[in-house]
Amino acid sequence: MRAGQTNKDISACNKNTTQSSPNKLPSERHDQSCGITACADVAVAIETSDSPLDEDQETDASRRSPRLWGPEWIRKRFKSYEKCRTSSKDQDKKSSGSSLSQLHKFLVVFVVVILIATTALLCWHFLRKKTDKKPHVLLLIADDLGWADVGWHSSDILTPTLTKLARNGTILNHFYSQPICTASRAALLSGRYPFKLGLQGSRPILAGAPGSLPLTSKLLPELMKDAGYRTHMIGKWHLGFETIRHTPVMRGFDTFFGFYNGMQDYYTHTTSGFDVVDGLGGYDMRRDYMDSDGNPHINNILWGDKGKYNTFLFTEEAIK
């Protein structure tokens, strides 16, 4: 170490340490960095070696701080300074590593939360989709059917298909229905007693008669459409057709295949006999429908089905 350089460094160092802590001894002057501590101690050592103390001064210096001599002590102090710097770097690395570790943990937790949330949303979506899927509803009505005219009530009449449907469903043995066609259908589709609709009595609506189910009643197919269903009817209407507004597709059905009156021949599809007023019978097999624009197509007479058995025609239509 050159004398000139040392004196400059010492004076600068002494000035810094004195300003920072003037009431402390050189060995006690510690700042936030290791360099100032080592610099202060080096300054004391050089001053001691360059200007020897007398006995009183030496005693006073010994009381103030340990006796420090020569280059050997300076080398030790610089080694201590280097260790301090190395330790500081290690702490910085540890601090940086700790920050990276915390960031890594945060990212892991964030990714896990996102995965859980995504899984929950997907499960909720598929469960809702499955729940929102509406079941198909098949409603069968066989009017004028006696109590013992089915297989689960009598062994004299075999009805294997109806019996299977009944045994796989619910049999209601303590409910009463109407004894005639029009009244039974009106009650089922409207949910009201027939006498409130003016359709009570022992005779149904006859062919050519001006009677119909009142337009003031909202029917089951209309309610099903409000719930998002498509509605279809096959077979016998028998609730009047005195105007177009009283026909099936105008009362809630999207399509209709069958006949308007109360009875017909299985092959000729004509209405005759006691079900006709003033001879107003005739051929009665129709296909009505509502198109995609909401326009009704009514009174489409199916002349090509004449001579075909009714049951087969209705079965083929049902399985389409």
mmCIF file of C-alpha atoms in Angstrom:
data_model
loop_
_atom_site.group_PDB
_atom_site.id
_atom_site.type_symbol
_atom_site.label_atom_id
_atom_site.label_comp_id
_atom_site.label_asym_id
_atom_site.label_seq_id
_atom_site.Cartn_x
_atom_site.Cartn_y
_atom_site.Cartn_z
ATOM 1 C CA MET A 1 0.000 0.000 0.000
ATOM 2 C CA ARG A 2 1.433 3.374 -1.027
ATOM 3 C CA ALA A 3 1.756 6.040 1.639
ATOM 4 C CA GLY A 4 0.091 8.749 -0.485
ATOM 5 C CA GLN A 5 -2.866 6.605 -1.382
ATOM 6 C CA THR A 6 -3.245 5.440 2.183
ATOM 7 C CA ASN A 7 -3.329 8.920 3.655
ATOM 8 C CA LYS A 8 -6.015 10.059 1.198
ATOM 9 C CA ASP A 9 -8.108 6.976 1.845
ATOM 10 C CA ILE A 10 -7.614 7.354 5.591
ATOM 11 C CA SER A 11 -8.643 10.980 5.674
ATOM 12 C CA ALA A 12 -11.741 10.294 3.563
ATOM 13 C CA CYS A 13 -12.618 7.296 5.655
ATOM 14 C CA ASN A 14 -12.047 9.114 8.945
ATOM 15 C CA LYS A 15 -14.223 11.957 7.747
ATOM 16 C CA ASN A 16 -17.058 9.585 6.834
ATOM 17 C CA THR A 17 -16.897 7.602 10.021
ATOM 18 C CA THR A 18 -16.609 10.704 12.218
ATOM 19 C CA GLN A 19 -19.627 12.304 10.567
ATOM 20 C CA SER A 20 -21.714 9.161 10.809
ATOM 21 C CA SER A 21 -20.937 8.407 14.444
ATOM 22 C CA PRO A 22 -18.603 10.970 16.127
ATOM 23 C CA ASN A 23 -19.122 9.626 19.633
ATOM 24 C CA LYS A 24 -18.124 6.049 18.841
ATOM 25 C CA LEU A 25 -14.698 4.446 18.886
ATOM 26 C CA PRO A 26 -13.166 3.286 15.601
ATOM 27 C CA SER A 27 -13.919 -0.339 16.367
ATOM 28 C CA GLU A 28 -17.537 0.579 17.084
ATOM 29 C CA ARG A 29 -18.209 2.659 13.939
ATOM 30 C CA HIS A 30 -20.367 0.337 11.900
ATOM 31 C CA ASP A 31 -22.410 1.461 8.981
ATOM 32 C CA GLN A 32 -24.742 -0.590 6.748
ATOM 33 C CA SER A 33 -21.807 -1.613 4.497
ATOM 34 C CA CYS A 34 -18.775 -3.607 5.529
ATOM 35 C CA GLY A 35 -16.344 -1.241 3.746
ATOM 36 C CA ILE A 36 -16.692 1.656 6.206
ATOM 37 C CA THR A 37 -16.084 -0.589 9.215
ATOM 38 C CA ALA A 38 -12.928 -2.048 7.706
ATOM 39 C CA CYS A 39 -11.801 1.391 6.527
ATOM 40 C CA ALA A 40 -12.114 2.880 9.994
ATOM 41 C CA ASP A 41 -10.115 0.092 11.608
ATOM 42 C CA VAL A 42 -7.420 0.326 8.919
ATOM 43 C CA ALA A 43 -7.110 4.039 9.586
ATOM 44 C CA VAL A 44 -6.526 3.443 13.271
ATOM 45 C CA ALA A 45 -3.874 0.834 12.508
ATOM 46 C CA ILE A 46 -1.893 3.102 10.142
ATOM 47 C CA GLU A 47 -2.087 6.082 12.443
ATOM 48 C CA THR A 48 -0.781 3.919 15.259
ATOM 49 C CA SER A 49 2.144 2.586 13.222
ATOM 50 C CA ASP A 50 3.194 5.980 11.792
ATOM 51 C CA SER A 51 3.088 8.014 14.989
ATOM 52 C CA PRO A 52 4.069 6.042 18.086
ATOM 53 C CA LEU A 53 2.250 6.979 21.291
ATOM 54 C CA ASP A 54 3.884 7.862 24.565
ATOM 55 C CA GLU A 55 2.982 5.903 27.634
ATOM 56 C CA ASP A 56 0.029 8.093 28.683
ATOM 57 C CA GLN A 57 -1.363 8.234 25.166
ATOM 58 C CA GLU A 58 -0.810 4.529 24.749
ATOM 59 C CA THR A 59 -2.693 3.833 27.951
ATOM 60 C CA ASP A 60 -5.530 6.081 26.836
ATOM 61 C CA ALA A 61 -5.611 4.444 23.374
ATOM 62 C CA SER A 62 -5.550 0.999 24.916
ATOM 63 C CA ARG A 63 -8.542 1.966 27.013
ATOM 64 C CA ARG A 64 -10.373 3.274 23.955
ATOM 65 C CA SER A 65 -9.663 0.408 21.564
ATOM 66 C CA PRO A 66 -7.401 -2.633 21.244
ATOM 67 C CA ARG A 67 -3.800 -1.948 20.135
ATOM 68 C CA LEU A 68 -3.604 -2.489 16.380
ATOM 69 C CA TRP A 69 -0.278 -2.692 14.584
ATOM 70 C CA GLY A 70 1.175 -3.057 11.133
ATOM 71 C CA PRO A 71 0.339 -4.543 7.749
ATOM 72 C CA GLU A 72 -0.511 -7.980 9.156
ATOM 73 C CA TRP A 73 -3.483 -6.597 10.967
ATOM 74 C CA ILE A 74 -4.517 -4.678 7.849
ATOM 75 C CA ARG A 75 -4.450 -7.871 5.796
ATOM 76 C CA LYS A 76 -6.643 -9.572 8.400
ATOM 77 C CA ARG A 77 -9.085 -6.696 8.313
ATOM 78 C CA PHE A 78 -9.250 -6.779 4.519
ATOM 79 C CA LYS A 79 -9.874 -10.519 4.660
ATOM 80 C CA SER A 80 -12.691 -9.850 7.110
ATOM 81 C CA TYR A 81 -13.970 -7.216 4.714
ATOM 82 C CA GLU A 82 -13.913 -9.684 1.832
ATOM 83 C CA LYS A 83 -15.777 -12.241 3.943
ATOM 84 C CA CYS A 84 -18.327 -9.615 4.779
ATOM 85 C CA ARG A 85 -18.792 -8.779 1.094
ATOM 86 C CA THR A 86 -19.088 -12.470 0.228
ATOM 87 C CA SER A 87 -21.629 -12.956 3.001
ATOM 88 C CA SER A 88 -23.590 -9.974 1.730
ATOM 89 C CA LYS A 89 -23.638 -11.435 -1.787
ATOM 90 C CA ASP A 90 -24.776 -14.793 -0.393
ATOM 91 C CA GLN A 91 -27.589 -13.069 1.460
ATOM 92 C CA ASP A 92 -28.599 -11.285 -1.738
ATOM 93 C CA LYS A 93 -28.623 -14.606 -3.563
ATOM 94 C CA LYS A 94 -30.679 -16.186 -0.784
ATOM 95 C CA SER A 95 -33.082 -13.266 -0.860
ATOM 96 C CA SER A 96 -33.371 -13.537 -4.645
ATOM 97 C CA GLY A 97 -33.817 -17.302 -4.409
ATOM 98 C CA SER A 98 -36.492 -16.842 -1.751
ATOM 99 C CA SER A 99 -38.354 -14.388 -4.000
ATOM 100 C CA LEU A 100 -38.174 -16.817 -6.918
ATOM 101 C CA SER A 101 -39.396 -19.623 -4.662
ATOM 102 C CA GLN A 102 -42.367 -17.540 -3.518
ATOM 103 C CA LEU A 103 -43.179 -16.619 -7.112
ATOM 104 C CA HIS A 104 -42.988 -20.281 -8.096
ATOM 105 C CA LYS A 105 -45.348 -21.246 -5.274
ATOM 106 C CA PHE A 106 -47.762 -18.495 -6.269
ATOM 107 C CA LEU A 107 -47.771 -19.655 -9.905
ATOM 108 C CA VAL A 108 -48.368 -23.273 -8.852
ATOM 109 C CA VAL A 109 -51.285 -22.271 -6.618
ATOM 110 C CA PHE A 110 -52.696 -20.028 -9.364
ATOM 111 C CA VAL A 111 -52.566 -22.815 -11.956
ATOM 112 C CA VAL A 112 -54.203 -25.292 -9.544
ATOM 113 C CA VAL A 113 -57.015 -22.837 -8.783
ATOM 114 C CA ILE A 114 -57.608 -22.230 -12.509
ATOM 115 C CA LEU A 115 -57.731 -25.991 -13.176
ATOM 116 C CA ILE A 116 -60.199 -26.565 -10.336
ATOM 117 C CA ALA A 117 -62.400 -23.682 -11.483
ATOM 118 C CA THR A 118 -62.343 -24.916 -15.090
ATOM 119 C CA THR A 119 -63.243 -28.449 -14.033
ATOM 120 C CA ALA A 120 -66.102 -27.179 -11.877
ATOM 121 C CA LEU A 121 -67.457 -25.057 -14.737
ATOM 122 C CA LEU A 122 -67.294 -27.968 -17.176
ATOM 123 C CA CYS A 123 -69.065 -30.288 -14.707
ATOM 124 C CA TRP A 124 -71.715 -27.653 -14.082
ATOM 125 C CA HIS A 125 -72.191 -27.145 -17.836
ATOM 126 C CA PHE A 126 -72.634 -30.850 -18.615
ATOM 127 C CA LEU A 127 -74.850 -31.475 -15.585
ATOM 128 C CA ARG A 128 -77.035 -28.518 -16.503
ATOM 129 C CA LYS A 129 -77.210 -29.697 -20.106
ATOM 130 C CA LYS A 130 -78.174 -33.167 -18.957
ATOM 131 C CA THR A 131 -80.743 -31.758 -16.529
ATOM 132 C CA ASP A 132 -82.173 -29.376 -19.125
ATOM 133 C CA LYS A 133 -82.793 -32.237 -21.558
ATOM 134 C CA LYS A 134 -86.546 -32.732 -21.491
ATOM 135 C CA PRO A 135 -88.006 -36.251 -21.503
ATOM 136 C CA HIS A 136 -90.245 -37.396 -24.318
ATOM 137 C CA VAL A 137 -93.906 -37.576 -23.335
ATOM 138 C CA LEU A 138 -96.234 -40.134 -24.928
ATOM 139 C CA LEU A 139 -99.891 -39.712 -23.988
ATOM 140 C CA LEU A 140 -102.365 -42.405 -25.022
ATOM 141 C CA ILE A 141 -106.116 -42.168 -24.638
ATOM 142 C CA ALA A 142 -108.522 -44.991 -25.361
ATOM 143 C CA ASP A 143 -112.019 -43.694 -24.746
ATOM 144 C CA ASP A 144 -115.100 -45.840 -24.230
ATOM 145 C CA LEU A 145 -112.832 -48.477 -22.688
ATOM 146 C CA GLY A 146 -114.432 -50.611 -19.968
ATOM 147 C CA TRP A 147 -112.805 -51.455 -16.625
ATOM 148 C CA ALA A 148 -112.317 -55.105 -17.517
ATOM 149 C CA ASP A 149 -111.331 -54.438 -21.135
ATOM 150 C CA VAL A 150 -107.586 -54.505 -20.340
ATOM 151 C CA GLY A 151 -105.276 -57.384 -19.488
ATOM 152 C CA TRP A 152 -104.243 -56.215 -15.994
ATOM 153 C CA HIS A 153 -107.871 -56.211 -14.872
ATOM 154 C CA SER A 154 -109.159 -59.266 -16.686
ATOM 155 C CA SER A 155 -107.779 -62.477 -18.120
ATOM 156 C CA ASP A 156 -110.531 -62.681 -20.727
ATOM 157 C CA ILE A 157 -109.092 -59.878 -22.873
ATOM 158 C CA LEU A 158 -105.412 -59.953 -23.788
ATOM 159 C CA THR A 159 -103.708 -56.575 -24.179
ATOM 160 C CA PRO A 160 -99.981 -57.451 -23.881
ATOM 161 C CA THR A 161 -98.601 -54.069 -25.028
ATOM 162 C CA LEU A 162 -100.921 -52.003 -22.844
ATOM 163 C CA THR A 163 -100.302 -54.354 -19.922
ATOM 164 C CA LYS A 164 -96.535 -53.946 -20.265
ATOM 165 C CA LEU A 165 -96.844 -50.167 -20.372
ATOM 166 C CA ALA A 166 -99.110 -50.175 -17.321
ATOM 167 C CA ARG A 167 -96.903 -52.481 -15.244
ATOM 168 C CA ASN A 168 -93.793 -50.421 -16.067
ATOM 169 C CA GLY A 169 -95.617 -47.231 -15.111
ATOM 170 C CA THR A 170 -98.249 -46.212 -12.584
ATOM 171 C CA ILE A 171 -101.759 -47.617 -12.453
ATOM 172 C CA LEU A 172 -104.361 -45.245 -10.981
ATOM 173 C CA ASN A 173 -107.254 -47.421 -9.770
ATOM 174 C CA HIS A 174 -109.117 -44.788 -7.740
ATOM 175 C CA PHE A 175 -109.761 -42.145 -10.361
ATOM 176 C CA TYR A 176 -112.862 -41.631 -12.457
ATOM 177 C CA SER A 177 -113.118 -40.648 -16.134
ATOM 178 C CA GLN A 178 -115.982 -39.557 -18.338
ATOM 179 C CA PRO A 179 -118.216 -42.191 -19.982
ATOM 180 C CA ILE A 180 -118.142 -40.741 -23.500
ATOM 181 C CA CYS A 181 -115.608 -39.575 -26.140
ATOM 182 C CA THR A 182 -115.850 -35.772 -26.343
ATOM 183 C CA ALA A 183 -116.237 -35.252 -22.604
ATOM 184 C CA SER A 184 -113.192 -37.439 -21.823
ATOM 185 C CA ARG A 185 -110.946 -35.652 -24.310
ATOM 186 C CA ALA A 186 -112.101 -32.186 -23.274
ATOM 187 C CA ALA A 187 -111.395 -32.914 -19.605
ATOM 188 C CA LEU A 188 -107.971 -34.413 -20.349
ATOM 189 C CA LEU A 189 -106.708 -31.614 -22.616
ATOM 190 C CA SER A 190 -108.193 -28.666 -20.694
ATOM 191 C CA GLY A 191 -107.948 -29.913 -17.113
ATOM 192 C CA ARG A 192 -111.544 -28.788 -16.474
ATOM 193 C CA TYR A 193 -114.816 -30.517 -15.807
ATOM 194 C CA PRO A 194 -116.807 -31.024 -19.052
ATOM 195 C CA PHE A 195 -119.912 -29.253 -17.676
ATOM 196 C CA LYS A 196 -117.806 -26.058 -17.359
ATOM 197 C CA LEU A 197 -117.088 -26.327 -21.073
ATOM 198 C CA GLY A 198 -120.638 -27.112 -22.152
ATOM 199 C CA LEU A 199 -119.581 -30.582 -23.311
ATOM 200 C CA GLN A 200 -121.325 -32.718 -20.689
ATOM 201 C CA GLY A 201 -124.068 -35.184 -21.562
ATOM 202 C CA SER A 202 -124.466 -38.651 -22.955
ATOM 203 C CA ARG A 203 -123.864 -37.732 -26.572
ATOM 204 C CA PRO A 204 -120.575 -36.545 -28.137
ATOM 205 C CA ILE A 205 -120.178 -33.914 -30.869
ATOM 206 C CA LEU A 206 -121.737 -35.365 -34.000
ATOM 207 C CA ALA A 207 -120.441 -34.986 -37.548
ATOM 208 C CA GLY A 208 -121.912 -31.804 -39.013
ATOM 209 C CA ALA A 209 -122.918 -30.414 -35.599
ATOM 210 C CA PRO A 210 -121.701 -26.903 -34.688
ATOM 211 C CA GLY A 211 -120.162 -27.816 -31.332
ATOM 212 C CA SER A 212 -116.501 -27.463 -30.342
ATOM 213 C CA LEU A 213 -114.182 -27.150 -27.363
ATOM 214 C CA PRO A 214 -114.327 -23.420 -26.418
ATOM 215 C CA LEU A 215 -111.389 -21.286 -27.538
ATOM 216 C CA THR A 216 -111.217 -19.690 -24.094
ATOM 217 C CA SER A 217 -109.520 -22.787 -22.666
ATOM 218 C CA LYS A 218 -105.764 -23.173 -23.032
ATOM 219 C CA LEU A 219 -105.039 -26.795 -23.840
ATOM 220 C CA LEU A 220 -102.278 -29.193 -22.828
ATOM 221 C CA PRO A 221 -100.416 -29.061 -26.193
ATOM 222 C CA GLU A 222 -100.236 -25.271 -25.959
ATOM 223 C CA LEU A 223 -98.700 -25.535 -22.485
ATOM 224 C CA MET A 224 -96.225 -28.134 -23.740
ATOM 225 C CA LYS A 225 -95.147 -25.809 -26.558
ATOM 226 C CA ASP A 226 -94.650 -23.019 -24.036
ATOM 227 C CA ALA A 227 -92.292 -25.403 -22.219
ATOM 228 C CA GLY A 228 -90.227 -25.961 -25.378
ATOM 229 C CA TYR A 229 -91.804 -29.152 -26.759
ATOM 230 C CA ARG A 230 -92.857 -30.039 -30.261
ATOM 231 C CA THR A 231 -96.337 -31.524 -30.225
ATOM 232 C CA HIS A 232 -97.896 -34.125 -32.532
ATOM 233 C CA MET A 233 -101.281 -35.811 -32.579
ATOM 234 C CA ILE A 234 -102.258 -39.070 -34.256
ATOM 235 C CA GLY A 235 -105.735 -40.567 -34.425
ATOM 236 C CA LYS A 236 -109.085 -39.163 -33.363
ATOM 237 C CA TRP A 237 -109.709 -35.470 -32.573
ATOM 238 C CA HIS A 238 -113.467 -35.337 -31.842
ATOM 239 C CA LEU A 239 -113.448 -31.876 -30.212
ATOM 240 C CA GLY A 240 -115.121 -30.043 -33.062
ATOM 241 C CA PHE A 241 -113.991 -28.298 -36.222
ATOM 242 C CA GLU A 242 -116.728 -25.771 -36.934
ATOM 243 C CA THR A 243 -114.035 -23.226 -37.845
ATOM 244 C CA ILE A 244 -110.368 -23.483 -38.755
ATOM 245 C CA ARG A 245 -109.508 -22.047 -35.326
ATOM 246 C CA HIS A 246 -111.028 -25.142 -33.700
ATOM 247 C CA THR A 247 -108.855 -27.672 -35.549
ATOM 248 C CA PRO A 248 -105.909 -29.478 -33.876
ATOM 249 C CA VAL A 249 -102.999 -27.446 -35.313
ATOM 250 C CA MET A 250 -104.735 -24.238 -34.191
ATOM 251 C CA ARG A 251 -105.116 -25.615 -30.650
ATOM 252 C CA GLY A 252 -101.431 -26.293 -29.965
ATOM 253 C CA PHE A 253 -100.383 -29.262 -32.121
ATOM 254 C CA ASP A 254 -97.572 -28.847 -34.652
ATOM 255 C CA THR A 255 -98.856 -31.745 -36.746
ATOM 256 C CA PHE A 256 -102.000 -33.833 -36.940
ATOM 257 C CA PHE A 257 -102.616 -37.137 -38.716
ATOM 258 C CA GLY A 258 -106.023 -38.753 -38.356
ATOM 259 C CA PHE A 259 -109.730 -37.853 -38.476
ATOM 260 C CA TYR A 260 -111.794 -35.015 -37.033
ATOM 261 C CA ASN A 261 -115.010 -36.904 -36.255
ATOM 262 C CA GLY A 262 -115.817 -39.458 -33.597
ATOM 263 C CA MET A 263 -115.712 -42.639 -35.648
ATOM 264 C CA GLN A 264 -114.830 -44.029 -39.094
ATOM 265 C CA ASP A 265 -114.494 -47.236 -40.978
ATOM 266 C CA TYR A 266 -111.079 -48.882 -40.532
ATOM 267 C CA TYR A 267 -110.546 -49.296 -44.302
ATOM 268 C CA THR A 268 -112.753 -46.806 -46.122
ATOM 269 C CA HIS A 269 -112.115 -44.039 -43.542
ATOM 270 C CA THR A 270 -115.670 -42.739 -43.923
ATOM 271 C CA THR A 271 -117.967 -41.441 -41.193
ATOM 272 C CA SER A 272 -121.541 -42.726 -41.281
ATOM 273 C CA GLY A 273 -124.348 -44.124 -39.133
ATOM 274 C CA PHE A 274 -125.525 -42.674 -35.841
ATOM 275 C CA ASP A 275 -122.495 -40.331 -35.623
ATOM 276 C CA VAL A 276 -123.741 -38.231 -38.560
ATOM 277 C CA VAL A 277 -126.206 -35.334 -38.592
ATOM 278 C CA ASP A 278 -128.405 -34.904 -41.670
ATOM 279 C CA GLY A 279 -126.238 -37.181 -43.764
ATOM 280 C CA LEU A 280 -123.167 -34.957 -43.402
ATOM 281 C CA GLY A 281 -120.732 -37.848 -43.319
ATOM 282 C CA GLY A 282 -118.006 -38.754 -45.751
ATOM 283 C CA TYR A 283 -114.311 -39.450 -46.154
ATOM 284 C CA ASP A 284 -112.295 -38.235 -43.141
ATOM 285 C CA MET A 285 -108.520 -38.853 -43.189
ATOM 286 C CA ARG A 286 -106.315 -35.784 -42.951
ATOM 287 C CA ARG A 287 -102.790 -34.501 -42.475
ATOM 288 C CA ASP A 288 -102.565 -30.979 -41.044
ATOM 289 C CA TYR A 289 -99.420 -29.166 -39.984
ATOM 290 C CA MET A 290 -97.921 -25.836 -39.030
ATOM 291 C CA ASP A 291 -94.968 -24.787 -41.157
ATOM 292 C CA SER A 292 -91.755 -23.178 -39.901
ATOM 293 C CA ASP A 293 -93.172 -19.695 -40.492
ATOM 294 C CA GLY A 294 -96.207 -20.417 -38.322
ATOM 295 C CA ASN A 295 -98.639 -20.785 -41.201
ATOM 296 C CA PRO A 296 -101.286 -23.523 -40.787
ATOM 297 C CA HIS A 297 -101.908 -26.077 -43.547
ATOM 298 C CA ILE A 298 -105.354 -27.555 -42.876
ATOM 299 C CA ASN A 299 -107.838 -29.916 -44.546
ATOM 300 C CA ASN A 300 -105.230 -31.837 -46.517
ATOM 301 C CA ILE A 301 -107.357 -34.869 -47.393
ATOM 302 C CA LEU A 302 -105.339 -38.111 -47.764
ATOM 303 C CA TRP A 303 -107.231 -39.857 -50.528
ATOM 304 C CA GLY A 304 -104.304 -42.174 -51.139
ATOM 305 C CA ASP A 305 -104.800 -43.887 -47.765
ATOM 306 C CA LYS A 306 -108.227 -45.212 -48.703
ATOM 307 C CA GLY A 307 -108.318 -48.999 -48.323
ATOM 308 C CA LYS A 308 -105.408 -49.091 -45.844
ATOM 309 C CA TYR A 309 -105.980 -50.378 -42.334
ATOM 310 C CA ASN A 310 -106.187 -47.582 -39.759
ATOM 311 C CA THR A 311 -104.070 -49.264 -37.081
ATOM 312 C CA PHE A 312 -101.196 -49.811 -39.515
ATOM 313 C CA LEU A 313 -101.372 -46.216 -40.751
ATOM 314 C CA PHE A 314 -101.275 -44.798 -37.222
ATOM 315 C CA THR A 315 -98.428 -47.117 -36.205
ATOM 316 C CA GLU A 316 -96.298 -46.135 -39.200
ATOM 317 C CA GLU A 317 -96.911 -42.445 -38.480
ATOM 318 C CA ALA A 318 -96.015 -42.840 -34.795
ATOM 319 C CA ILE A 319 -92.610 -44.461 -35.476
ATOM 320 C CA LYS A 320 -91.465 -41.934 -38.093
#
